[in-house]
Structures are given as C-alpha cells and as structure tokens.
Amino acid sequence: MRQEAQAIVLAAGPGMRMTSLTSHTPKCLLPLGTLPMLCYPLHLLQQAGFSEVSVVVSEGQEQRVGKMVEQYGLKVDLDVAVVSTAHDPGTADSLRQIASKIKQRSVEEVVVISSDLVTDVALQDVLDQHRSRGADLTMLTSPTPSLQTTPPGPKSKTHLNSDIICTEAGSGRLVYAVAGGDYDECVTLQSSLLNCAAPLLLSASTQDAHLYVMKRWLFDYVLNKESPCADMGSLKAEILPHIVSCQFTDHSSNDKLGLSGAVEREEWDDLVKKYNSSVVPSRHHSLAHLQPPVCLTFHHPGLCVRANTLHTYWHLNRKINELFNQVYPNSEWQLRHPTAVIIERAQVSEDSVVGGGTMVCEKTNIASSVVGKHCRINPLVRLSSSVLGDHVTLASGCVIENSLILASVERKCVIKNCIVTDSNKIEEGKTYSGEVLEATQDFA
Amino acid sequence: MPQKENKLDNLCNLLENIILQHGREAPTPGQKPAKVDGATALPPPRAGTQNAVPSTSGGLPASLHSALEAGKDLSKEELERERKARKEAKKARKKGPGKENVEERKETQNSGQGSAPATTVKGSPVKGAPTTPVKGAPTTPVKGAPTTPVKGAPTTPVKGAPTTPVKGAPTTPVKGAPTTPVKGAAAPAIPVKGAAAAATPVKGAVAKPVKVAAAKSATAGAAVPSSILVVDLRYGKESSEQAGVEVAKPAGQDSTAGKSKADLRRERREKQEAQRQAKLALKEQQEEQKKQKDKQVVMEKAKASSKAKATGEGTRKARVRRASSRGSSERKVPLLGHLPQYSPNPPPHQVNSDSIHPAVLTVGLKMKYGVVEGATARVISMLAALKLFISDYRTPESCDLSRDMADKLKPNVDFLHACRPHAIAMDNAIRSVKHKINSIDPLTPEAQAKDELRGAIDEFVGENIILASSTIATHATTLIHDDVLLTFGYSALVCDVVEAVVKEGGKVSVVVADYPHPPSGAAMVQRLDRLGVPTYYRLVTDLSHIMSKVTKVVVEAEAVMMNGAVQAMCGTACLALAAATHHKPFIVLCQTYKFCNIDLTDSLVMNELGDANSMVSCPSQEHQGVLADWRDTQNLNVVRLVYDVTPAGLVTVLVTEQNVLPTSAVPVIIHRKYADILGQD
C-alpha cells in the first residue's frame, strides 16, 4: 500500500551557533525543559499520526537516540540513520544518507523537520494545505520570535541576520527565500519576480522554521546525483533557494538534467484545469500558469521557535512551563515528574519544572527554574531563573541566578549569569558572574 | 390563465406528496410518532390559551379552552370530522389553488407536527411577498380562530427572501420556514402572535414536520427561537409559477360555538401531551447542560498536568478533542436540517492511514477547500485518484479481487463524501466504476483485471467527458449562430460551444452573468476574451436589464433529473425565469452521464450547504464585521445553498451528446444508458 508521507528528522546538526553547550552533548540531546530537544519534533510528528520516523544522527549517538523513545513515552518507531561527522556534514548530506532507505518505500510526500523545532502548529494542517493546494513544496514560516530574556554567559553581540522571505500576497506562494547567514547587506531580487501579478510581501521578520513538506519527485530530484543540487550542502541555505528560483526559469527547453524531466504529472491535469470553476488560486485554477515546482508557505502565527542559538535555547527553556501547559497538555510531560522527590519544606515555585528522579532537599528555594532529571539539590540552595541539566548536584549553600548549569557545583558558590559545563572549573565558596565555565582541551 | 392554474395544481399535488413523504419519516427519538389527525395537536404547556388548529373550510374544530372533562380517546366523532375536513379541503383545492396552499400548510402542521403552534401561523405567501407584518390571532384563550390574514400580494416574480419581523410583546415566535418545498424561493419567517403562553417556540417547518416537533421540545422554555431566516437561494426555482397566486386566508371559522365533549376531551389530551413534552424538553436541556459540563471537565483535565497518564491515552484524547472542536461550529438551520451540515474543516484523518489512499485524500481535500469545483472537474480528478487507488491495490490471498476491492473502495468514497457531498455526476461515475469492479471475472489475473478497470475509467472519461463535450459543442452550433448569449458563471462547456460557433463563422457575443460569492465568471470572461469574443461581464442582479438585449441563454447543468428538472449552480434558475418572462430560449448543456434517475421538484430536498461565512463577509472595511458573529445571533440564520433547480417547464431545449432534446426525453435516455445499472438498484 502506498503511504502518504514519510517523516525525516534531521538531528545530526553540530550546533554551531551554541558551541559552548554542544561541546560535550550533541545538540539534539540538549535538555529542554528536562527533555532532550529531539522529543519535541518527534511529539509533533506523533500528534499528526506518524507511527514511523526516520532520524538522522551523527556518529555515536544512535544508541542514545534509539533508547529515547521508550524513555519519554513516545509512541513512534524510530529508524535511526547515522551520518559521519568527518566532513562537517550539512543537512543535505544527511538527507542523502537516508535517501537510499526512503527509496524503497512508496510515499507521496516527504516531511523534513529539524530536530530543534519547538512549535504548536498542527502538522496535519500543514499537510492538508500542501495537498489541497497541489503544492510541490510547502515551507512552514512564522514570525521571528521576540526574545525578552537575556541568556547567561558573557554579553555578546553576535546578532545574526534574519531570514528574508518573499511571498505572493493572497496565495502565500513562496517566490524568494534567502537564509539568514547568506547575505551581508543587500539581497538581489530577480526582476522576473515582479511579473507575478499579485503584490509581493518581502519580510525580514518572518523566519523559515525548517519544516518542509516535499513531493516525492522533488525530493528525489534534489538528491539525484545528476541534479544541480548534488554538491549543495545545506537544505535551507542552498537547495531551497534553488528550488524556489526554478519556479521562474523556463525549463521547457531544458535537457533531462532540469526539473522538467523529473516532474511527476498527474493524469488529466489539464482536463481538470479546464473544467475547474474554482476561484481559489492554485495550480488547478483554470487560468493558472504555474509550473512545477509550486512552492507555498504555511504561515503559523503561533509559537514556533528553533532552539538553534544559545539565545533561543535559553528563551525556550525559560518558557517551557507555559509550553507544557498549552502545547502538551495531554502528554506525560509535566511540570513535576511523579518520581521527583520534593521535601515538603522546600519551596518550589509554580512555574518551575522538575524532572524525574530528582531530589530536592529542605530549606531550598527554587523559582522559575528548570531542574533536570536525577539532580540532587542539597539544603540551603537558592536557585532562581536558572536551568539545570541532568545529573547535576548542587552542593548546599549555593546561590544560582540566571545561569545554565550542566555540571555539578561545589559548596557555597555564588553563580550569576554563567554557563557551567565543567564541574572542575568551580571552586568552593567562589563567586562567578557572566562567565562560561567550560572544559578546555588539555593538550598537555 | 388556465395554464397557470394547471401548473399550480400540479405543484400543489407535488407539495402534498412531499409532505406525505416527510410525514412518513421516522419520528425523532423521544417523540411520539406524528399522528395524522389534528386531534393530537397540543396546546403549549400551561397554555390556557387557544390552540389554533387552522382549517380552511371550517371542518376542523379549533381547540378550546382547557380541561374540564375526562373522556376516552379519539372519538368517532372526531375522526369523522377530520375526514370531512379533508374532503372539503380537497374540494377547495380544486376551486382555488391559492387557498389550498395555505390550507396545505395548516394541514401539515396538524398532521405531522403533532403539536400545533399555540398561535396562529401566518405564512407569508410566496416569494413576492412584501414583508408582511402579521397580526396574528386573537389573544383570547378560548378562541382558537386562526385568522391569518395573509397579505401576500403576488407581485414581482423575482425576489429574495423576505423577512418578516415578529411583532408583539408576548409573542411566541414561531420560527420556521414555511417554504414548502415547492415554493422554493423565499423562506419567510412566520411571526406569530398570540397567546401569552409560556414560551413555546414552535419551529414550524413544513418540510420536516416531525423533526420540527423535536426541535420544539428541545427549545421549549429556554431558548428564543430565531425568527429571521436569510436564505441565499439566489432565487429559488419555480417562483414564477407561483406568481399571481393569491394566497387566501384560511377561513378562520371558529368552531367555538360547538364546544362538544369530544373537543373538550381533546383539549385535555392535548394538555397532557404538552406536559409530557415540557418534561421531555426539560430532560433534554438537562442532558445538554450535563454534556457541557462534561466538556468543561475534559478541558480542565487537559489543563491539569499533574496526573500521570499514559501517552497513548493522552494523544488519543487530544485527537478526540480536536475532532470535537471541529464539529462545534455547526448550527442547524430550520428546514435544511436534513442536508449535511457545512463544516470549515475536513473530516478527521490520520497520516498514513491504511484505509484511505493518499490520492483520494488529496482529492477530497481539494474538493473540501474548493480548489476543484464543478461537477466535471470533480469527476475527472476523482477518477484520476481512483485509478491510482486501483494501481496500488493488491488482492489479499484469500479474496476475490472484485469483492475485496469493492470493500476497500468504500472508505475512500465515504471520505470523499465526508469532505464534500458528492455531486450527482460523481455518484454516477462511482457507480459505473463499482459496476465494473463487480463484473470482473474472479478468474482474471490481478494485473489484467486492474488494466481492465483502468481502461474502463479511461473510457469513461474519454466518452462521457472529452468526446461528449466536443459533440455537444457541435450540436449546439446548429442552435446558435449570430447571437448574443447570456451565460452564468464559469463553464468550460459553454466556452467550448462559443469556440465552436466562432470557428463556424458565427458572430457571437457573450454576456457573463456572475455572482460575487464566488466570482467564478471572471475566469470565464478571460477565456472568452482569449477567443476574441466580445464579452460583457455583469452581475446576476442586472438580469432584468440585460435580458432584453440577449437573444439566447446558454448554461451548463450540474445534473439533469428524471423529470427534466435541471440542477445547476445556484443562480441559474433565475436566468431561466428571466428568460421565460422575456421569451428567450433557455438552452441547457449537459453530458448524459450527469443524468440522474431521481425526480426533483425543488432545491431543498437535495442540495448542499455551502460556507455561509463567505456570504456575510463584506469587502468594505467599515462593515466587514457586521455579520461576522452571526452564529451567536439567536434570531439569525444565514444559509448558503450550492445548487438550485430549474423546472423542466422553463428549459427550452437540452443539448446532450446524443442529440438536441426536449426535457421530456430524459427518462428515455436514462433508461437506455443506465439499463444495466438501474436493473441492479
């Protein structure tokens, strides 16, 4: 039986924009509200009804990722593929890695999603729009999230450019896209774009959420060794703009390398078009002259954040308590895990998240924080607006504010605005502020 | 005008038939089967008011003031009286058609409803009816005289739905659309005045008397029923035929004088019945409240994240929630409750479901969201999907292909139907596919069988659509040469005809009448423009003005019924009306695969509800939201019907691929074409 859609989660990303965290934990397993980040896209897929998901991870992680599903009560079968980290693989390389597996299956659509996406969009709606409008590629867009929180660590002004996305008003057709990092000060729009009858909306405040739904033939074409996409490394930054631009190139004269050879045409397409009296702008409209690939956007105004920078990661972690209530009300992900032991005399604020197996001792005060799994918080600790990773022990008397702690902390430390990934760096009774305390490579 | 009267008589007969049919429908649960005698009519609970059992010719006794005496059940006397009344009514019908019209309505109220409105029902007459303020019945409790002065000046034939305001303070508004099916056009609300009775809003709907009764009990006491009904029929069908019909007041002969024992007894029985109903209503209300509470509980549960739950359970709940939220926006419109309700969302479906083929899913969604519109386009895209379904089909070991495939096909077809009710042409196409599947020899190897099926579908499209269209165009050139054509909306078939005529050297110009929701005619204009045909684009509201300059009207049918009635996109019927008034030929183009062996006389029995929201959206910024929350407005119903029905009498000629035919030839073609299939039905 032909399947409708195949989901691929790209989880091999090294986390180049948050290197201080990913040096010893792969990005897809970084804790986000006590759960590994990868859980969120998997949950999204599961909600839509996917029972089987392919995940591409970097070497050495396949075991941990494979176990994750049971551990967090997800009901999807993972099909884990491994990509070697030797040559700094891009997203397209990951796709090529898994392509051979997909090839054998007969599916209509491929859903490609990044492992760092946290959103409350209903994937089913995206798929519905994709199918009903006859799109070849649908991209999820959302307003660029505004981040009020200040992340810990030294103040840095590494402000990245935002994505630039140009759509046709009304139909939501994607006519131009360029990824944030790929331009400096100016972008060039082809004048042929202006031939689009409808007004164009060009926006820098809209982000590409890195969730794509592709028709099977387009997916195959992209991964084809003979296509122009063969040397491209990144799906978002290279392949996508290429596909989008193909909408406007005249490939009637092109040879088999072009898209025209790959396009899968539906039977009686022209006939349907002729008799169609619809007024909805689509490929099937009687006057439409769209040629494949038809690229559309699905704009989701709600929550949609990619935890791919330290800033967004921090932001999501701080907001995760709201998320748990609103987005995952029925999952077993909860603010207080049942196996967490919280001594009665400890003060834990309502908006804190406490993971499973954690022990919170008396005379502690936890406010607006995320405490990971199997942590131990000893007496007389004050923790506010902070995020703790898994297996962290806070010795008694610590005061921690607005910090990200992934390693155990010694007694009576005062830590403010810091990122701690290595416990060896922390000495007893000291005060740290605005630093990154990470393990340095010792070559001695 | 003997002719007109004749027609009217026919219509009345039809009406009666329809009413009888509906009367026979299963009674709603919790409701006693409707009795045909007026004897069961009830007064409102604790009414103490008059119960108007209207009768035309004085036969039926008006129910009287309340309980005095005990007695047995129906007396013979009453039955006798009833019989008499009917006889007389029949006579009256023969005499004056208009009169009988009203009477008819009354009768249904008596018969089907089982609960007569505690008031006089004043039915504003037929379409032309200027909003008639109704001053209903006498308020005195004892008198049941249902004087319903109907001022239904039958004037202009084409008129939208008149809305009649409800008058009076202690009114018990009867919500209802008295539009009897035959009447088609307007659904005027019937304001009813009278009886300061406890709110017993009666939804008097003639088409569905039994249901109405149920509705009544549901709303009794609590809700205020709607009294405005806006129907966007874009003119119903036979309105013209009703023109000139004078709706006579039902003879409000009171029979108070002869308060017989039987009458009193009846009164008592009515009272009892009313009490029972009140109880029932209360129960229903409570149940509803309970349901709401349950819902709240579910929501709260959802919010409460402190309890551990199995994920599977959790997700299932989430899905259910999603599904239920989808259905909540519906609100049933009186008279149209039998039509599948429009929902803005597609039916719930899961990714990678085993039962629904992805191609079918896609087509279903395309139809749902109006990406593919029009019977022909829908048929083609559906058949294309079914071809893929057949290609991907594998016969299980233990089964015959023909049997198993039919089973597997069913959920797919059901899904399509859930997305959007099938067009008649689609039903025909599906039936032909099923017929092919069933007739496959079980010994045929699978690959060959599938080839055969795909071939049959190809053949269907080739013969019935591609070839037929070009043949129709050729046939039409014999009728059209140098003409000014009027057409409605987008129709590829009309375009083909125009193209063929132009090729033959005819000098045609085309007026495209369009309707703004949705403006499909715009595409038509562009296509005609490419052909180099002088084209005028007008709104359908200009018809009366355009018609004098037009020489022929050409439209495409969505379906043609056994009795020659033509189902087409809503708005087509008013072209037919205008053409008839101006004595212009009305040419209908239709492939014979859209023929249907159902008799249809009105556009309410079989139709589809469209998105009413699209009607109330106003392009002006200032007034955009005026009706946006119409669902919350108790007294307002917005209805959008997709099709209308043009009666056979208004169709000059039917152009099919077989020949140029009068509408009376339709049964012949149906019998010839569907002989094999009809036999199976």
mmCIF file of C-alpha atoms in Angstrom, chain A residues 55-324:
data_model
loop_
_atom_site.group_PDB
_atom_site.id
_atom_site.type_symbol
_atom_site.label_atom_id
_atom_site.label_comp_id
_atom_site.label_asym_id
_atom_site.label_seq_id
_atom_site.Cartn_x
_atom_site.Cartn_y
_atom_site.Cartn_z
ATOM 1 C CA VAL A 55 16.043 10.209 12.272
ATOM 2 C CA VAL A 56 19.476 11.148 11.046
ATOM 3 C CA VAL A 57 22.008 11.497 13.832
ATOM 4 C CA SER A 58 25.711 11.963 13.935
ATOM 5 C CA GLU A 59 28.017 9.097 14.664
ATOM 6 C CA GLY A 60 27.952 7.643 18.113
ATOM 7 C CA GLN A 61 24.560 8.915 19.093
ATOM 8 C CA GLU A 62 22.412 6.235 17.588
ATOM 9 C CA GLN A 63 22.172 4.255 20.823
ATOM 10 C CA ARG A 64 21.110 7.138 22.983
ATOM 11 C CA VAL A 65 18.593 8.355 20.439
ATOM 12 C CA GLY A 66 17.221 4.894 19.925
ATOM 13 C CA LYS A 67 16.506 4.469 23.620
ATOM 14 C CA MET A 68 14.965 7.854 23.922
ATOM 15 C CA VAL A 69 11.596 6.892 22.552
ATOM 16 C CA GLU A 70 10.741 4.486 25.329
ATOM 17 C CA GLN A 71 12.291 6.674 27.924
ATOM 18 C CA TYR A 72 9.996 9.575 27.221
ATOM 19 C CA GLY A 73 6.839 7.725 26.411
ATOM 20 C CA LEU A 74 6.720 8.482 22.715
ATOM 21 C CA LYS A 75 4.797 6.126 20.514
ATOM 22 C CA VAL A 76 6.752 6.294 17.318
ATOM 23 C CA ASP A 77 9.134 3.797 15.809
ATOM 24 C CA LEU A 78 12.467 5.363 15.143
ATOM 25 C CA ASP A 79 14.502 4.420 12.167
ATOM 26 C CA VAL A 80 17.910 5.797 13.024
ATOM 27 C CA ALA A 81 20.425 6.540 10.324
ATOM 28 C CA VAL A 82 23.953 7.659 11.011
ATOM 29 C CA VAL A 83 25.970 10.266 9.234
ATOM 30 C CA SER A 84 29.662 10.568 9.807
ATOM 31 C CA THR A 85 30.884 13.793 11.279
ATOM 32 C CA ALA A 86 34.182 13.618 9.499
ATOM 33 C CA HIS A 87 33.447 16.137 6.776
ATOM 34 C CA ASP A 88 31.225 18.520 8.645
ATOM 35 C CA PRO A 89 28.038 17.310 7.039
ATOM 36 C CA GLY A 90 25.273 19.666 6.050
ATOM 37 C CA THR A 91 21.587 18.963 6.151
ATOM 38 C CA ALA A 92 21.589 17.898 2.530
ATOM 39 C CA ASP A 93 24.275 15.348 3.262
ATOM 40 C CA SER A 94 22.108 13.930 5.985
ATOM 41 C CA LEU A 95 19.270 13.617 3.549
ATOM 42 C CA ARG A 96 21.450 11.837 1.040
ATOM 43 C CA GLN A 97 22.457 9.468 3.778
ATOM 44 C CA ILE A 98 18.920 8.412 4.331
ATOM 45 C CA ALA A 99 17.759 8.647 0.741
ATOM 46 C CA SER A 100 18.592 5.051 -0.045
ATOM 47 C CA LYS A 101 16.298 3.891 2.725
ATOM 48 C CA ILE A 102 13.460 6.089 1.593
ATOM 49 C CA LYS A 103 13.864 4.976 -1.977
ATOM 50 C CA GLN A 104 12.370 1.583 -1.393
ATOM 51 C CA ARG A 105 9.215 2.962 0.101
ATOM 52 C CA SER A 106 6.411 4.259 -1.915
ATOM 53 C CA VAL A 107 5.358 7.510 -0.368
ATOM 54 C CA GLU A 108 3.745 10.609 -1.768
ATOM 55 C CA GLU A 109 5.251 13.269 0.424
ATOM 56 C CA VAL A 110 8.378 13.681 2.491
ATOM 57 C CA VAL A 111 8.308 15.783 5.626
ATOM 58 C CA VAL A 112 11.703 17.121 6.601
ATOM 59 C CA ILE A 113 11.949 18.658 10.024
ATOM 60 C CA SER A 114 14.815 19.920 12.078
ATOM 61 C CA SER A 115 15.485 18.440 15.489
ATOM 62 C CA ASP A 116 15.477 21.822 17.181
ATOM 63 C CA LEU A 117 11.991 22.952 16.248
ATOM 64 C CA VAL A 118 9.517 23.614 19.016
ATOM 65 C CA THR A 119 6.122 24.633 17.749
ATOM 66 C CA ASP A 120 2.452 24.260 18.465
ATOM 67 C CA VAL A 121 1.443 24.099 14.826
ATOM 68 C CA ALA A 122 -0.780 21.196 13.845
ATOM 69 C CA LEU A 123 1.276 19.351 11.297
ATOM 70 C CA GLN A 124 -1.880 17.901 9.861
ATOM 71 C CA ASP A 125 -2.966 21.374 8.795
ATOM 72 C CA VAL A 126 0.320 21.951 7.023
ATOM 73 C CA LEU A 127 -0.049 18.654 5.208
ATOM 74 C CA ASP A 128 -3.657 19.407 4.354
ATOM 75 C CA GLN A 129 -2.756 22.702 2.811
ATOM 76 C CA HIS A 130 0.122 21.154 0.976
ATOM 77 C CA ARG A 131 -2.094 18.549 -0.589
ATOM 78 C CA SER A 132 -5.181 20.589 -1.200
ATOM 79 C CA ARG A 133 -3.333 23.351 -2.972
ATOM 80 C CA GLY A 134 -1.329 20.936 -5.039
ATOM 81 C CA ALA A 135 1.996 22.282 -3.842
ATOM 82 C CA ASP A 136 5.286 20.574 -4.553
ATOM 83 C CA LEU A 137 6.981 22.151 -1.596
ATOM 84 C CA THR A 138 5.489 23.739 1.469
ATOM 85 C CA MET A 139 7.556 25.616 3.965
ATOM 86 C CA LEU A 140 6.461 26.463 7.472
ATOM 87 C CA THR A 141 7.050 30.098 8.295
ATOM 88 C CA SER A 142 6.389 32.046 11.412
ATOM 89 C CA PRO A 143 7.104 35.474 12.773
ATOM 90 C CA THR A 144 10.621 35.699 14.124
ATOM 91 C CA PRO A 145 10.174 35.199 17.861
ATOM 92 C CA SER A 146 10.905 38.154 20.041
ATOM 93 C CA LEU A 147 13.128 37.168 22.917
ATOM 94 C CA GLN A 148 12.876 39.146 26.092
ATOM 95 C CA THR A 149 15.180 37.047 28.178
ATOM 96 C CA THR A 150 18.888 37.630 28.364
ATOM 97 C CA PRO A 151 20.898 34.475 28.142
ATOM 98 C CA PRO A 152 23.678 33.777 30.607
ATOM 99 C CA GLY A 153 27.301 33.953 29.734
ATOM 100 C CA PRO A 154 29.412 36.860 28.598
ATOM 101 C CA LYS A 155 27.497 39.543 26.793
ATOM 102 C CA SER A 156 27.936 39.065 23.108
ATOM 103 C CA LYS A 157 26.618 40.972 20.186
ATOM 104 C CA THR A 158 26.576 38.178 17.706
ATOM 105 C CA HIS A 159 23.413 39.240 16.080
ATOM 106 C CA LEU A 160 22.640 37.100 13.103
ATOM 107 C CA ASN A 161 20.793 38.325 10.107
ATOM 108 C CA SER A 162 17.272 37.097 9.878
ATOM 109 C CA ASP A 163 15.851 35.109 7.030
ATOM 110 C CA ILE A 164 14.357 37.036 4.166
ATOM 111 C CA ILE A 165 11.239 35.543 2.713
ATOM 112 C CA CYS A 166 9.213 36.884 -0.138
ATOM 113 C CA THR A 167 5.728 35.566 -0.757
ATOM 114 C CA GLU A 168 2.927 36.392 -3.090
ATOM 115 C CA ALA A 169 0.132 38.090 -1.228
ATOM 116 C CA GLY A 170 -3.054 36.092 -1.079
ATOM 117 C CA SER A 171 -1.839 32.776 -2.326
ATOM 118 C CA GLY A 172 1.098 32.510 0.063
ATOM 119 C CA ARG A 173 3.289 31.322 -2.758
ATOM 120 C CA LEU A 174 6.960 31.411 -1.976
ATOM 121 C CA VAL A 175 8.798 33.401 -4.592
ATOM 122 C CA TYR A 176 12.103 34.175 -2.940
ATOM 123 C CA ALA A 177 13.936 32.971 0.101
ATOM 124 C CA VAL A 178 17.374 33.556 1.451
ATOM 125 C CA ALA A 179 18.700 32.181 4.706
ATOM 126 C CA GLY A 180 19.872 34.491 7.449
ATOM 127 C CA GLY A 181 23.567 33.812 7.191
ATOM 128 C CA ASP A 182 23.750 34.005 3.449
ATOM 129 C CA TYR A 183 23.713 37.691 2.786
ATOM 130 C CA ASP A 184 25.567 40.649 4.177
ATOM 131 C CA GLU A 185 23.911 43.889 3.451
ATOM 132 C CA CYS A 186 21.918 43.510 0.328
ATOM 133 C CA VAL A 187 19.943 40.831 -1.414
ATOM 134 C CA THR A 188 19.211 40.671 -5.098
ATOM 135 C CA LEU A 189 15.772 40.015 -6.371
ATOM 136 C CA GLN A 190 15.304 38.996 -9.949
ATOM 137 C CA SER A 191 13.183 41.389 -11.896
ATOM 138 C CA SER A 192 11.226 38.460 -13.265
ATOM 139 C CA LEU A 193 9.680 38.098 -9.844
ATOM 140 C CA LEU A 194 7.877 41.320 -10.423
ATOM 141 C CA ASN A 195 5.946 39.678 -13.212
ATOM 142 C CA CYS A 196 3.910 37.934 -10.570
ATOM 143 C CA ALA A 197 0.546 39.518 -10.881
ATOM 144 C CA ALA A 198 -0.173 39.727 -7.198
ATOM 145 C CA PRO A 199 1.636 42.044 -4.830
ATOM 146 C CA LEU A 200 4.685 40.575 -3.184
ATOM 147 C CA LEU A 201 5.363 40.603 0.508
ATOM 148 C CA LEU A 202 9.029 40.824 1.367
ATOM 149 C CA SER A 203 9.720 40.323 5.011
ATOM 150 C CA ALA A 204 12.730 40.040 7.231
ATOM 151 C CA SER A 205 10.633 39.437 10.312
ATOM 152 C CA THR A 206 9.443 36.074 9.088
ATOM 153 C CA GLN A 207 11.536 33.038 9.740
ATOM 154 C CA ASP A 208 11.843 29.774 7.978
ATOM 155 C CA ALA A 209 11.011 27.215 10.638
ATOM 156 C CA HIS A 210 12.857 24.452 8.811
ATOM 157 C CA LEU A 211 9.870 22.252 8.339
ATOM 158 C CA TYR A 212 9.378 21.295 4.729
ATOM 159 C CA VAL A 213 6.854 19.108 3.042
ATOM 160 C CA MET A 214 8.049 17.947 -0.346
ATOM 161 C CA LYS A 215 6.519 15.922 -3.065
ATOM 162 C CA ARG A 216 8.328 12.709 -3.589
ATOM 163 C CA TRP A 217 9.538 13.507 -7.066
ATOM 164 C CA LEU A 218 11.036 16.779 -5.888
ATOM 165 C CA PHE A 219 12.815 15.034 -3.061
ATOM 166 C CA ASP A 220 14.226 12.504 -5.464
ATOM 167 C CA TYR A 221 15.259 15.214 -7.837
ATOM 168 C CA VAL A 222 17.078 17.118 -5.108
ATOM 169 C CA LEU A 223 19.052 14.058 -4.101
ATOM 170 C CA ASN A 224 19.726 12.935 -7.597
ATOM 171 C CA LYS A 225 23.440 12.841 -8.312
ATOM 172 C CA GLU A 226 22.881 14.478 -11.666
ATOM 173 C CA SER A 227 20.818 17.380 -10.492
ATOM 174 C CA PRO A 228 22.358 20.775 -9.891
ATOM 175 C CA CYS A 229 21.680 20.247 -6.201
ATOM 176 C CA ALA A 230 24.172 17.418 -5.984
ATOM 177 C CA ASP A 231 27.001 19.490 -4.487
ATOM 178 C CA MET A 232 24.891 21.577 -2.240
ATOM 179 C CA GLY A 233 25.447 21.095 1.456
ATOM 180 C CA SER A 234 22.568 22.825 3.138
ATOM 181 C CA LEU A 235 18.910 22.253 2.548
ATOM 182 C CA LYS A 236 17.765 25.580 3.813
ATOM 183 C CA ALA A 237 20.502 27.833 2.530
ATOM 184 C CA GLU A 238 21.238 26.306 -0.849
ATOM 185 C CA ILE A 239 18.736 23.772 -2.082
ATOM 186 C CA LEU A 240 15.631 25.651 -1.073
ATOM 187 C CA PRO A 241 16.542 28.914 -2.835
ATOM 188 C CA HIS A 242 17.439 26.859 -5.868
ATOM 189 C CA ILE A 243 14.071 25.123 -5.964
ATOM 190 C CA VAL A 244 12.277 28.386 -5.433
ATOM 191 C CA SER A 245 14.110 30.010 -8.286
ATOM 192 C CA CYS A 246 13.262 27.070 -10.537
ATOM 193 C CA GLN A 247 9.664 28.215 -10.438
ATOM 194 C CA PHE A 248 10.547 31.083 -12.682
ATOM 195 C CA THR A 249 13.099 29.645 -15.018
ATOM 196 C CA ASP A 250 11.755 28.458 -18.281
ATOM 197 C CA HIS A 251 12.707 24.824 -18.338
ATOM 198 C CA SER A 252 10.680 23.771 -21.307
ATOM 199 C CA SER A 253 13.815 23.682 -23.412
ATOM 200 C CA ASN A 254 15.979 22.152 -20.746
ATOM 201 C CA ASP A 255 17.501 18.773 -21.039
ATOM 202 C CA LYS A 256 16.867 15.907 -18.706
ATOM 203 C CA LEU A 257 19.001 17.453 -16.009
ATOM 204 C CA GLY A 258 16.392 20.082 -15.438
ATOM 205 C CA LEU A 259 13.295 19.756 -13.405
ATOM 206 C CA SER A 260 11.010 19.175 -16.334
ATOM 207 C CA GLY A 261 12.243 15.641 -16.662
ATOM 208 C CA ALA A 262 11.627 14.887 -13.026
ATOM 209 C CA VAL A 263 8.211 16.428 -12.664
ATOM 210 C CA GLU A 264 5.548 13.919 -11.913
ATOM 211 C CA ARG A 265 2.422 14.970 -13.693
ATOM 212 C CA GLU A 266 -0.962 13.947 -12.556
ATOM 213 C CA GLU A 267 -3.221 12.337 -15.005
ATOM 214 C CA TRP A 268 -5.802 14.539 -16.661
ATOM 215 C CA ASP A 269 -4.295 17.565 -15.017
ATOM 216 C CA ASP A 270 -5.111 19.764 -17.959
ATOM 217 C CA LEU A 271 -8.607 18.412 -18.183
ATOM 218 C CA VAL A 272 -9.282 19.156 -14.546
ATOM 219 C CA LYS A 273 -7.867 22.589 -15.030
ATOM 220 C CA LYS A 274 -10.091 23.236 -17.993
ATOM 221 C CA TYR A 275 -13.326 22.293 -16.268
ATOM 222 C CA ASN A 276 -12.450 23.682 -12.895
ATOM 223 C CA SER A 277 -14.639 26.594 -11.914
ATOM 224 C CA SER A 278 -12.867 27.221 -8.655
ATOM 225 C CA VAL A 279 -11.790 30.679 -7.649
ATOM 226 C CA VAL A 280 -9.146 29.552 -5.185
ATOM 227 C CA PRO A 281 -5.709 30.392 -6.517
ATOM 228 C CA SER A 282 -3.962 27.106 -7.083
ATOM 229 C CA ARG A 283 -2.266 25.013 -9.658
ATOM 230 C CA HIS A 284 -5.668 23.752 -10.725
ATOM 231 C CA HIS A 285 -7.247 27.119 -11.357
ATOM 232 C CA SER A 286 -8.474 27.319 -14.922
ATOM 233 C CA LEU A 287 -6.243 30.276 -15.675
ATOM 234 C CA ALA A 288 -3.263 29.268 -13.600
ATOM 235 C CA HIS A 289 0.021 29.135 -15.422
ATOM 236 C CA LEU A 290 2.055 27.943 -12.501
ATOM 237 C CA GLN A 291 4.652 25.456 -13.412
ATOM 238 C CA PRO A 292 6.154 22.977 -11.048
ATOM 239 C CA PRO A 293 7.708 23.122 -8.617
ATOM 240 C CA VAL A 294 4.977 25.048 -6.889
ATOM 241 C CA CYS A 295 6.337 26.351 -3.620
ATOM 242 C CA LEU A 296 3.992 27.539 -0.917
ATOM 243 C CA THR A 297 4.362 28.762 2.600
ATOM 244 C CA PHE A 298 2.249 27.875 5.552
ATOM 245 C CA HIS A 299 2.317 30.784 7.920
ATOM 246 C CA HIS A 300 1.849 29.896 11.527
ATOM 247 C CA PRO A 301 1.461 32.931 13.723
ATOM 248 C CA GLY A 302 1.644 30.981 16.984
ATOM 249 C CA LEU A 303 4.566 29.529 18.811
ATOM 250 C CA CYS A 304 7.361 28.466 16.558
ATOM 251 C CA VAL A 305 10.928 28.635 17.789
ATOM 252 C CA ARG A 306 14.072 26.918 16.692
ATOM 253 C CA ALA A 307 16.414 26.242 19.550
ATOM 254 C CA ASN A 308 19.466 26.637 17.395
ATOM 255 C CA THR A 309 21.161 29.526 19.152
ATOM 256 C CA LEU A 310 22.007 29.984 22.760
ATOM 257 C CA HIS A 311 19.516 32.793 22.935
ATOM 258 C CA THR A 312 16.514 30.859 21.589
ATOM 259 C CA TYR A 313 17.541 27.812 23.570
ATOM 260 C CA TRP A 314 17.605 29.797 26.741
ATOM 261 C CA HIS A 315 14.344 31.504 25.858
ATOM 262 C CA LEU A 316 12.582 28.215 25.272
ATOM 263 C CA ASN A 317 13.879 26.756 28.487
ATOM 264 C CA ARG A 318 12.583 29.647 30.478
ATOM 265 C CA LYS A 319 9.189 29.447 28.804
ATOM 266 C CA ILE A 320 8.888 25.720 28.945
ATOM 267 C CA ASN A 321 6.472 25.686 31.834
ATOM 268 C CA GLU A 322 3.922 27.590 29.761
ATOM 269 C CA LEU A 323 4.590 25.267 26.882
ATOM 270 C CA PHE A 324 3.880 22.199 28.915
#
